[in-house]
Amino acid sequence: MTSDTPDTTRAPITHRVEPVSIEHEMKTSYINYAMSVIIGRAIPDVRDGLKPVHRRSLYAMWEMGNTSDKPTKKSARVVGEVMGKFHPHGDASIYDTIVKMAQPFSYRHMLVQGQGNFGSVDGDAAAASRYTEVRLFPYAEALLDDLEKETVSFIPNYDESLKEPTVLPAKIPNLLVNGTDGIAVGMATKMPPHNLREVCSAVVGYLDNPDISIEDLLRLMPGPDFPTGGVLMGVEGVKNAYATGQGRLVVRGVATIEESEGGNKGDRIIVTELPYQVNKAQWITGIAEMVKDKKIDGISDLRDESDKDGIRVVFELRKGTMSPVILNTLYKHTALESSFSVINLAIVDNQPKILNLHGLLSNFVHHRIEVIRRRSEFDLKKAQEKVHILNGLLIALGAIDKIIAAIRGSDTVDNARMALVTGFGLDEPQANAILQMQLRRLAALEQQKISDEKKGLETEINHLTTILSDEANIKDVIRQETNAIAQKFGDARRTQIALDTSDLSTEDLIEDKTVLVSITTANYIKRTDLDTYRQQRRGGHGITGMTTKEDDVVDSVFSASMKDYLLCFTNLGRIYWLKVYQIPESSRVAKGKPIVNLLNLKEEIVTKVIPIREFREDRYLLFATKFGQVIKIPQIEFSNPRSVGTNAIRLRETDQLVDVIATDGSKEIVLSTRFGYSLRFHEETVRTVGRNASGVKGMKLRGEDTIVALTLVEKDHLLTISDVGFGKRTEFDDFRGHGRGTMGVRNMQLERDAVVIESRAVLDNDEILVMSAEGVVMRTQVSQIRIIGRGTKGVRVMRLDDKDRVVGVAIVQPELIENGEPAPAVENGTPELPEPKTQDDHDIPDDQE
């Protein structure tokens, strides 16, 4: 017969096919698979807080004598023992479990003591099992104690060759102490660790009062206690988790700020603790990438100085960077602040359930009650059996001669046993004990020991009987053992509990003080403390205020509060938003930072920046353009900051935006030009329009004259400063009201080639900071500038070097100055110059100017 010839001698094979609903089969098989994963792998038992692989690993180590008082054994040997006897699911999962139980950053109280490389918080893997050694930790032995006293049920192992416990006796509420996490089919568990002493206090509190409130439990167990420390932000999530079994916790690392002691160095942020389960190496790498991509600005260097003594990560900050802002940014955008979503899912009576704190404590206490009852019954039975044997020995010792004779008269052991049972009223166990009794026990001292042992056992029997007579007595035992466990293994809390700052913004960390903001023509911006500049008499030379680049001069300077919005208006009529605290702090002589690094400018330059604290519907922004247009727009139109900016007004061809002021819409305003003219009219004549409007004619200009300033008719006087350092104060009454769109009147008599640089309303007790193109700043009181009539030249405010010019003036109110009283004027200030002579102080007719 060839291989191609069919074999017709064999009987045909028949298969019986039964129709099965695929829907029913899929549903049944999937449910069986899901329950197998839930019960057998992923979800811990509520009683001992262990998953099967953890329980089997600990039991195998206990059974093989790998305890804390014995030398460590190779991890590979332990893994083989667990896999071969109880857990046939692969050595990798078993070893990973043992490794995690030996990591001090994973478990609040380790279950396994490891020797060798067991990984790190950087995510480094442990060494292979052939290189490491393990043994049980004393804490784990408290979970296994009394296992030999039939305290828990045993079931056959996977091949029914051995027995394994269904649960451990667990003197410790391990599920709460060490927590757990696991992903099953369609469900997951994630429970945080807690402080052992606090958990034991909660157990005792529950024993004392099973109806104890969540508030009272919070006083005993205020929140999780992570092995890596950190700071728990608020207890609202803890309350939810305790009350419902689910909640969200926010945990921060521990960071401190080391302020610099001057020089060119900035502050340092030092992180010494990270939130639970944060990979330090990945966290540092992520921050480095964010610094590189400029998502975090202000960090100049990042070092990991961690060692075996703990975590230490150092952030070096650039000088002038606000360290609280950087720290808050790290909290907000990195794992330095992490959330922990609590799901208290555990196996209860072979069913997965979400439990609140009452449920967790109740199940543990009921488990302990069952363990104590079974242990007491076991001990009672053993004690009673022992007393029974001792009673037989005492009977034998009382008639020792007859006992010996009966034994000697018997030809076999069985006959001797029968003779003792029938002749002396003993039972078989007692007869066996007599037959096995050594001759040395016939001594009088040994007889006394037997009597004393019997009395001790009778006392123990009475004690165990008392315990079993009332559940309250069992609870007393649990209470005593729980307190003993807390005393033996408890330690201090590692995780701090702070107030909830989830709603804390960056601004909440900023000191709201007044600072000086300077901007150059090249759009470099900086902020500086006002105290940097001492006050001088008018006419002083000032001090160096900014080192600028070549061909760059200071364009404007103003004071603002740290939490103010800076509305940055460009020459193209666009607006950008910036917070004052976002501007890096710089020294007095530093040039600052390019504003293009802070704003998304599009081939435009910032020409005007005004500070504003809040946007209101009944407040307005009044705009003035280079060629005399004015526009009034409600502030609320600009209340939605956009990172890319937006159009503020619509400009006509070749026109530019030169000034913006905030107003309530009910005042008169003064427009001033660079050639020394001013026009006063009421702002009500300027109708309110929407954003991106072109406005109306504000002032008619002469020749090549342009608008330089817009101010409100308020306060005491109008202060006007020319670029050659002269200035004056003028009564507003000297400017009679003209209609909008007219030419106005002369305000200041100018020298040849001189122009007006600023014209603002001031109070007599205001201070001004005058800055020149060469970066020189002088701070002086407005009261030192003489009140002079309209059309005059003014007095010298600041003495300038050759070719230097005034480019900016900031008005500072005394109540905004951080140190309160103005600094005293220096004695070597330039004396006041005589008032210059002018033609007259009367209005000059428009047709003659």
PDB file of C-alpha atoms in Angstrom, residues 389 392 416-418 420-421 426-437:
ATOM      1  CA  ILE A 389      -3.079  13.229  79.193  1.00  0.00           C
ATOM      2  CA  GLY A 392      -3.720   9.872  83.035  1.00  0.00           C
ATOM      3  CA  ALA A 416      -0.515  -3.863  77.950  1.00  0.00           C
ATOM      4  CA  ARG A 417      -2.617  -0.994  76.546  1.00  0.00           C
ATOM      5  CA  MET A 418      -5.795  -3.039  77.033  1.00  0.00           C
ATOM      6  CA  LEU A 420      -4.320  -0.222  81.436  1.00  0.00           C
ATOM      7  CA  VAL A 421      -7.658   0.743  79.902  1.00  0.00           C
ATOM      8  CA  LEU A 426      -7.955   5.091  81.406  1.00  0.00           C
ATOM      9  CA  ASP A 427      -8.738   5.717  77.764  1.00  0.00           C
ATOM     10  CA  GLU A 428      -6.527   4.796  74.844  1.00  0.00           C
ATOM     11  CA  PRO A 429      -4.667   8.166  74.504  1.00  0.00           C
ATOM     12  CA  GLN A 430      -3.884   8.129  78.227  1.00  0.00           C
ATOM     13  CA  ALA A 431      -2.718   4.511  78.059  1.00  0.00           C
ATOM     14  CA  ASN A 432      -0.441   5.344  75.113  1.00  0.00           C
ATOM     15  CA  ALA A 433       1.031   8.287  77.045  1.00  0.00           C
ATOM     16  CA  ILE A 434       1.753   5.991  80.044  1.00  0.00           C
ATOM     17  CA  LEU A 435       3.377   3.407  77.842  1.00  0.00           C
ATOM     18  CA  GLN A 436       5.597   6.123  76.330  1.00  0.00           C
ATOM     19  CA  MET A 437       6.443   7.688  79.690  1.00  0.00           C
TER      20      MET A 437
END
